[in-house]
Structures are given as C-alpha cells and as structure tokens.
Amino acid sequence: MRKQIVAGNWKMNLNASESEELIAELKTQTFNDGVHVAIAIPYLHLAAAVVQTAGTSINVAAQNMHQAASGAFTGEVSAAMLEEIGVKTVILGHSERRAYFCETDALLAEKINTALKNEMHVIFCFGEELEDRKSESHLDFVASQIKNSLFHLNESQWENITLAYEPVWAIGTGETASPVQVQEMHAHIRAVLATKYDDVLAQSISVLYGGSVKPANAKEIFAQKDIDGGLVGGASLNAVDFTAIVNSF
Ligand code: PGA
C-alpha cells in the first residue's frame, strides 16, 4: 500500500512552450521501476500535459482546486473541471497557499472532502514554521494540522491521501531538514495517525518530505525508514535533476 513517490511542484513557473519542452525532456529519461512520478503544474498547462504524458508513467497533478462544486467563485477551478481533463491528483495545503491565500486547516478539510468526493487523490502538505521548531512546538503543531484537516476522514478515505511534510523554513531556502529531523517527524506523523486510527493505517500511508530536495541530498533523505519520497519544487524544473531525485531510491 505504501508507495514510493516523487512529485514535482512547478509552482507558478514555465510558460506553455517551456512546459511542453520540460515534459518532452522528462519523457526521454528513465525512472527507476516502482517509483511513482508526478508533476504538479499550472492549471493552464494541465490539459496539454495530460495529452503529452499519455502512455507514460508520469502522472499530471494540479497544485490547488476550489472546495465548491461550481458557482460564483471568479478565478477558481473545480475538482470536476480537473477530472474532466484527466487530472486525478491534486496538491492541497501547500504552505504558499496557506501563507499567501489564507488557506486554513478548516478550509483545507473542505477541499479534501470535495477532492475525495470527486475520486481524486490528494497530496496533503503541512509543516511548521521556524519559530515552531525553535520553541520545540513543531511536533504538536504538525499534529494539530493533521488533526484539524484530516481526522474527520474514515479509514477507507485514507486510500486516496498522501502526506507531504514540508517544514516552511526549508522550502525554497536551500536549507534542508536533516534526515534525522525528517525521520523523527515522519515517525511522529505515523504515531499521530495511530492514535486516531490504528497502526496498520499509520504504516500504510505514504509520507513524503519536501523542502530543498536536490540530487545531492535525496538519497540520504529517502533512505530513512518512514520517508516514502519527496515533493520537489525548484529541482523539478530541471529534467536531469528531477530524474536523479526520482532515481535516488
Ligand atoms: P523546494 O520547494 O524544493 O523549492 O524547496 C518544495 C515545495 O514547496 O514543495
């Protein structure tokens, strides 16, 4: 049940032709068997990317979606719209969405419900700020993020959830959490899940790490026993680097 996953998060980067070029380069790469590869790309390029990756092992994902089914929400995109063009995976709760678009744990719980209702797979992101770590409240903070957004789910709904622990202080900063810090947090995340569900469920969920993952550090991070892969920002914009990360398992 637990899968090895490497997902690229392109964020708001690359225009349509650059997107097409990068996907074409990715298609020439050889990924290690057994690693699930996804790219989360801007809305505008999703439909073309689904067509371009058809017949490959690359899964195209969205970086966000709205919680409502449809309606007067100018500028937003619904789960059904994503589904219709063949996008079945969505990132929810990225720290940039939380920080710049005021997404709260409660709102994210709604988005998760909508995604699951539409049979989408969710990569749910969370992680502490530097102050939380400095004050040694990071374990409690992360536990509360998980509880607030996910503990209303029943066991079977977890089949469509992948978790991504992304300490905010390590995103885009070049500063990576150490493998020991990440392993400690991932074991904690499983322990938190076990308090609400059970150990079987806690051990079955894929938990990714995100925050300055690069070819140079991926191997050591992925070697930790509770780490099932990575959510990769900056380094996912380069086909060779991204492939090296995928092949670090
Ligand atoms: P980064 O971003 O790899 O550039 O640090 C990770 C993320 O935000 O998902």
CSV table of N, CA and C in Angstrom, one decimal, residues 151 185-199 202-203:
chain,number,residue,atom,x,y,z
A,151,PHE,N,-8.7,14.4,10.4
A,151,PHE,CA,-9.2,13.4,11.4
A,151,PHE,C,-10.7,13.1,11.2
A,185,MET,N,10.2,13.4,12.5
A,185,MET,CA,8.8,13.9,12.2
A,185,MET,C,7.9,12.9,11.6
A,186,HIS,N,8.5,12.2,10.6
A,186,HIS,CA,7.6,11.2,9.9
A,186,HIS,C,7.2,10.1,10.9
A,187,ALA,N,8.1,9.7,11.8
A,187,ALA,CA,7.7,8.6,12.7
A,187,ALA,C,6.6,9.2,13.6
A,188,HIS,N,6.7,10.5,14.0
A,188,HIS,CA,5.7,11.2,14.8
A,188,HIS,C,4.4,11.2,14.1
A,189,ILE,N,4.4,11.6,12.8
A,189,ILE,CA,3.2,11.7,12.0
A,189,ILE,C,2.5,10.3,12.0
A,190,ARG,N,3.2,9.2,11.9
A,190,ARG,CA,2.6,7.9,11.9
A,190,ARG,C,2.0,7.6,13.3
A,191,ALA,N,2.7,8.1,14.3
A,191,ALA,CA,2.2,7.9,15.7
A,191,ALA,C,0.9,8.7,15.9
A,192,VAL,N,0.8,9.9,15.3
A,192,VAL,CA,-0.4,10.7,15.5
A,192,VAL,C,-1.5,10.0,14.8
A,193,LEU,N,-1.3,9.4,13.6
A,193,LEU,CA,-2.3,8.7,12.8
A,193,LEU,C,-2.8,7.5,13.6
A,194,ALA,N,-1.9,6.8,14.3
A,194,ALA,CA,-2.2,5.6,15.0
A,194,ALA,C,-3.1,5.9,16.2
A,195,THR,N,-3.0,7.2,16.8
A,195,THR,CA,-3.8,7.5,17.9
A,195,THR,C,-5.3,7.6,17.5
A,196,LYS,N,-5.6,8.0,16.3
A,196,LYS,CA,-7.0,8.2,15.8
A,196,LYS,C,-7.4,6.9,15.1
A,197,TYR,N,-6.6,6.3,14.3
A,197,TYR,CA,-7.0,5.1,13.5
A,197,TYR,C,-6.2,3.9,14.2
A,198,ASP,N,-5.4,3.3,13.4
A,198,ASP,CA,-4.6,2.2,14.1
A,198,ASP,C,-3.2,2.2,13.4
A,199,ASP,N,-2.4,1.3,13.9
A,199,ASP,CA,-1.0,1.2,13.4
A,199,ASP,C,-1.0,0.7,11.9
A,202,ALA,N,-1.6,3.7,9.9
A,202,ALA,CA,-0.5,4.7,10.0
A,202,ALA,C,0.7,4.2,9.2
A,203,GLN,N,0.9,2.9,9.1
A,203,GLN,CA,2.0,2.3,8.4
A,203,GLN,C,1.8,2.3,6.9
